[in-house]
Amino acid sequence: MNNTWVIVILAVHVIAAIAVVSLVLLQHGKGADVGAAFGGGASGSLFGATGSANFLSRATAVLAAIFFLTSLGLAYVASHRPSAGGTVMEAVKPPPAPAEDASKSKSESPDSRASEVPK
């Protein structure tokens, strides 16, 4: 899968996660009044008397489904990546060993090397 699609799915996933958290925090509890969260009766004029609860609940459900689908998509992409095979260290080549001149070492006798040793 192309890297661009992974970035798009990840961006949608993060946006959906932030939106779900925000919507859950906006919703009121069982015993709480909607007016307490929005300040007076302002929510009643925008969504209707029970419209805010239905709208927030439906929006949360839709965003939760989007979050679930993007989670599955990211899991699929992660499990179906082509593997390079092997380890990282297999690509590292050892440095070449210093090459000795074979003709020089064979032609030198022990006596000629002894004269080069400082006294």
PDB file of C-alpha atoms in Angstrom:
ATOM      1  CA  MET A   1       0.000   0.000   0.000  1.00  0.00           C
ATOM      2  CA  ASN A   2       1.220   3.449  -0.823  1.00  0.00           C
ATOM      3  CA  ASN A   3       2.701   5.525   1.988  1.00  0.00           C
ATOM      4  CA  THR A   4       0.340   8.401   1.167  1.00  0.00           C
ATOM      5  CA  TRP A   5      -2.706   6.267   1.991  1.00  0.00           C
ATOM      6  CA  VAL A   6      -1.201   5.296   5.334  1.00  0.00           C
ATOM      7  CA  ILE A   7      -0.749   8.976   6.197  1.00  0.00           C
ATOM      8  CA  VAL A   8      -4.327   9.779   5.118  1.00  0.00           C
ATOM      9  CA  ILE A   9      -5.786   6.911   7.181  1.00  0.00           C
ATOM     10  CA  LEU A  10      -3.677   7.914  10.178  1.00  0.00           C
ATOM     11  CA  ALA A  11      -4.780  11.554   9.912  1.00  0.00           C
ATOM     12  CA  VAL A  12      -8.465  10.564   9.735  1.00  0.00           C
ATOM     13  CA  HIS A  13      -7.902   8.216  12.681  1.00  0.00           C
ATOM     14  CA  VAL A  14      -6.400  10.941  14.878  1.00  0.00           C
ATOM     15  CA  ILE A  15      -9.094  13.469  13.922  1.00  0.00           C
ATOM     16  CA  ALA A  16     -11.841  10.932  14.661  1.00  0.00           C
ATOM     17  CA  ALA A  17     -10.274  10.100  18.032  1.00  0.00           C
ATOM     18  CA  ILE A  18     -10.110  13.760  19.063  1.00  0.00           C
ATOM     19  CA  ALA A  19     -13.688  14.336  17.868  1.00  0.00           C
ATOM     20  CA  VAL A  20     -15.020  11.296  19.767  1.00  0.00           C
ATOM     21  CA  VAL A  21     -13.362  12.455  22.972  1.00  0.00           C
ATOM     22  CA  SER A  22     -14.734  15.977  22.482  1.00  0.00           C
ATOM     23  CA  LEU A  23     -18.278  14.772  21.794  1.00  0.00           C
ATOM     24  CA  VAL A  24     -18.281  12.428  24.763  1.00  0.00           C
ATOM     25  CA  LEU A  25     -17.178  15.275  27.013  1.00  0.00           C
ATOM     26  CA  LEU A  26     -19.929  17.529  25.597  1.00  0.00           C
ATOM     27  CA  GLN A  27     -22.683  15.026  26.351  1.00  0.00           C
ATOM     28  CA  HIS A  28     -24.474  15.281  29.622  1.00  0.00           C
ATOM     29  CA  GLY A  29     -24.816  12.494  32.122  1.00  0.00           C
ATOM     30  CA  LYS A  30     -28.071  10.776  33.077  1.00  0.00           C
ATOM     31  CA  GLY A  31     -28.945  13.153  35.854  1.00  0.00           C
ATOM     32  CA  ALA A  32     -27.426  16.314  34.431  1.00  0.00           C
ATOM     33  CA  ASP A  33     -29.400  19.021  32.725  1.00  0.00           C
ATOM     34  CA  VAL A  34     -28.409  20.048  29.196  1.00  0.00           C
ATOM     35  CA  GLY A  35     -28.754  23.671  30.182  1.00  0.00           C
ATOM     36  CA  ALA A  36     -25.986  23.322  32.755  1.00  0.00           C
ATOM     37  CA  ALA A  37     -23.477  22.339  30.079  1.00  0.00           C
ATOM     38  CA  PHE A  38     -24.393  25.128  27.643  1.00  0.00           C
ATOM     39  CA  GLY A  39     -25.466  27.840  30.065  1.00  0.00           C
ATOM     40  CA  GLY A  40     -29.187  28.324  30.469  1.00  0.00           C
ATOM     41  CA  GLY A  41     -31.594  27.402  27.692  1.00  0.00           C
ATOM     42  CA  ALA A  42     -29.303  28.215  24.750  1.00  0.00           C
ATOM     43  CA  SER A  43     -29.092  24.583  23.692  1.00  0.00           C
ATOM     44  CA  GLY A  44     -32.841  24.303  23.426  1.00  0.00           C
ATOM     45  CA  SER A  45     -32.996  26.992  20.776  1.00  0.00           C
ATOM     46  CA  LEU A  46     -30.204  25.504  18.677  1.00  0.00           C
ATOM     47  CA  PHE A  47     -31.118  21.796  18.546  1.00  0.00           C
ATOM     48  CA  GLY A  48     -34.591  21.755  20.053  1.00  0.00           C
ATOM     49  CA  ALA A  49     -35.590  20.366  23.424  1.00  0.00           C
ATOM     50  CA  THR A  50     -34.155  16.869  22.861  1.00  0.00           C
ATOM     51  CA  GLY A  51     -32.298  17.552  19.635  1.00  0.00           C
ATOM     52  CA  SER A  52     -28.926  18.111  21.265  1.00  0.00           C
ATOM     53  CA  ALA A  53     -28.909  14.699  22.915  1.00  0.00           C
ATOM     54  CA  ASN A  54     -29.900  12.936  19.695  1.00  0.00           C
ATOM     55  CA  PHE A  55     -27.453  14.926  17.581  1.00  0.00           C
ATOM     56  CA  LEU A  56     -24.523  14.364  19.937  1.00  0.00           C
ATOM     57  CA  SER A  57     -25.361  10.677  20.323  1.00  0.00           C
ATOM     58  CA  ARG A  58     -25.591  10.107  16.579  1.00  0.00           C
ATOM     59  CA  ALA A  59     -22.463  12.117  15.858  1.00  0.00           C
ATOM     60  CA  THR A  60     -20.575  10.124  18.501  1.00  0.00           C
ATOM     61  CA  ALA A  61     -21.789   6.852  17.006  1.00  0.00           C
ATOM     62  CA  VAL A  62     -20.730   7.886  13.480  1.00  0.00           C
ATOM     63  CA  LEU A  63     -17.314   9.048  14.636  1.00  0.00           C
ATOM     64  CA  ALA A  64     -16.855   5.881  16.708  1.00  0.00           C
ATOM     65  CA  ALA A  65     -17.582   3.811  13.588  1.00  0.00           C
ATOM     66  CA  ILE A  66     -15.059   5.862  11.596  1.00  0.00           C
ATOM     67  CA  PHE A  67     -12.497   5.367  14.377  1.00  0.00           C
ATOM     68  CA  PHE A  68     -13.171   1.619  14.375  1.00  0.00           C
ATOM     69  CA  LEU A  69     -12.804   1.348  10.585  1.00  0.00           C
ATOM     70  CA  THR A  70      -9.581   3.362  10.510  1.00  0.00           C
ATOM     71  CA  SER A  71      -8.224   1.167  13.321  1.00  0.00           C
ATOM     72  CA  LEU A  72      -8.937  -1.918  11.217  1.00  0.00           C
ATOM     73  CA  GLY A  73      -7.390  -0.255   8.164  1.00  0.00           C
ATOM     74  CA  LEU A  74      -4.195   0.630  10.013  1.00  0.00           C
ATOM     75  CA  ALA A  75      -3.959  -2.890  11.437  1.00  0.00           C
ATOM     76  CA  TYR A  76      -4.352  -4.352   7.949  1.00  0.00           C
ATOM     77  CA  VAL A  77      -1.678  -2.069   6.499  1.00  0.00           C
ATOM     78  CA  ALA A  78       0.729  -2.868   9.342  1.00  0.00           C
ATOM     79  CA  SER A  79       0.302  -6.622   8.956  1.00  0.00           C
ATOM     80  CA  HIS A  80       0.624  -6.660   5.158  1.00  0.00           C
ATOM     81  CA  ARG A  81       3.777  -4.602   4.733  1.00  0.00           C
ATOM     82  CA  PRO A  82       6.369  -6.170   2.477  1.00  0.00           C
ATOM     83  CA  SER A  83       9.243  -7.392   4.573  1.00  0.00           C
ATOM     84  CA  ALA A  84      12.768  -6.614   3.495  1.00  0.00           C
ATOM     85  CA  GLY A  85      13.934  -9.934   4.936  1.00  0.00           C
ATOM     86  CA  GLY A  86      16.895 -10.473   7.165  1.00  0.00           C
ATOM     87  CA  THR A  87      18.293  -8.021   9.644  1.00  0.00           C
ATOM     88  CA  VAL A  88      19.637  -4.531   9.437  1.00  0.00           C
ATOM     89  CA  MET A  89      23.194  -5.758   9.987  1.00  0.00           C
ATOM     90  CA  GLU A  90      23.099  -7.958   6.884  1.00  0.00           C
ATOM     91  CA  ALA A  91      23.227  -4.835   4.739  1.00  0.00           C
ATOM     92  CA  VAL A  92      26.428  -3.647   6.449  1.00  0.00           C
ATOM     93  CA  LYS A  93      29.557  -4.742   4.623  1.00  0.00           C
ATOM     94  CA  PRO A  94      32.729  -5.293   6.629  1.00  0.00           C
ATOM     95  CA  PRO A  95      35.641  -3.036   5.735  1.00  0.00           C
ATOM     96  CA  PRO A  96      38.149  -4.605   3.351  1.00  0.00           C
ATOM     97  CA  ALA A  97      41.187  -6.151   4.973  1.00  0.00           C
ATOM     98  CA  PRO A  98      44.493  -4.423   4.217  1.00  0.00           C
ATOM     99  CA  ALA A  99      46.021  -6.217   1.272  1.00  0.00           C
ATOM    100  CA  GLU A 100      49.637  -7.314   1.677  1.00  0.00           C
ATOM    101  CA  ASP A 101      51.807  -7.428  -1.337  1.00  0.00           C
ATOM    102  CA  ALA A 102      52.385 -11.162  -1.714  1.00  0.00           C
ATOM    103  CA  SER A 103      55.450 -10.796  -3.922  1.00  0.00           C
ATOM    104  CA  LYS A 104      57.153  -8.464  -1.434  1.00  0.00           C
ATOM    105  CA  SER A 105      56.645 -10.722   1.577  1.00  0.00           C
ATOM    106  CA  LYS A 106      57.891 -13.827  -0.248  1.00  0.00           C
ATOM    107  CA  SER A 107      61.002 -12.195  -1.679  1.00  0.00           C
ATOM    108  CA  GLU A 108      62.155 -10.797   1.637  1.00  0.00           C
ATOM    109  CA  SER A 109      64.368 -13.035   3.658  1.00  0.00           C
ATOM    110  CA  PRO A 110      64.626 -12.885   7.446  1.00  0.00           C
ATOM    111  CA  ASP A 111      68.124 -11.363   7.086  1.00  0.00           C
ATOM    112  CA  SER A 112      66.925  -8.431   4.985  1.00  0.00           C
ATOM    113  CA  ARG A 113      64.195  -7.587   7.469  1.00  0.00           C
ATOM    114  CA  ALA A 114      66.626  -7.708  10.360  1.00  0.00           C
ATOM    115  CA  SER A 115      68.619  -4.854   8.848  1.00  0.00           C
ATOM    116  CA  GLU A 116      65.535  -2.631   8.871  1.00  0.00           C
ATOM    117  CA  VAL A 117      64.947  -3.033  12.613  1.00  0.00           C
ATOM    118  CA  PRO A 118      66.308  -0.034  14.537  1.00  0.00           C
ATOM    119  CA  LYS A 119      68.946  -0.760  17.129  1.00  0.00           C
TER     120      LYS A 119
END
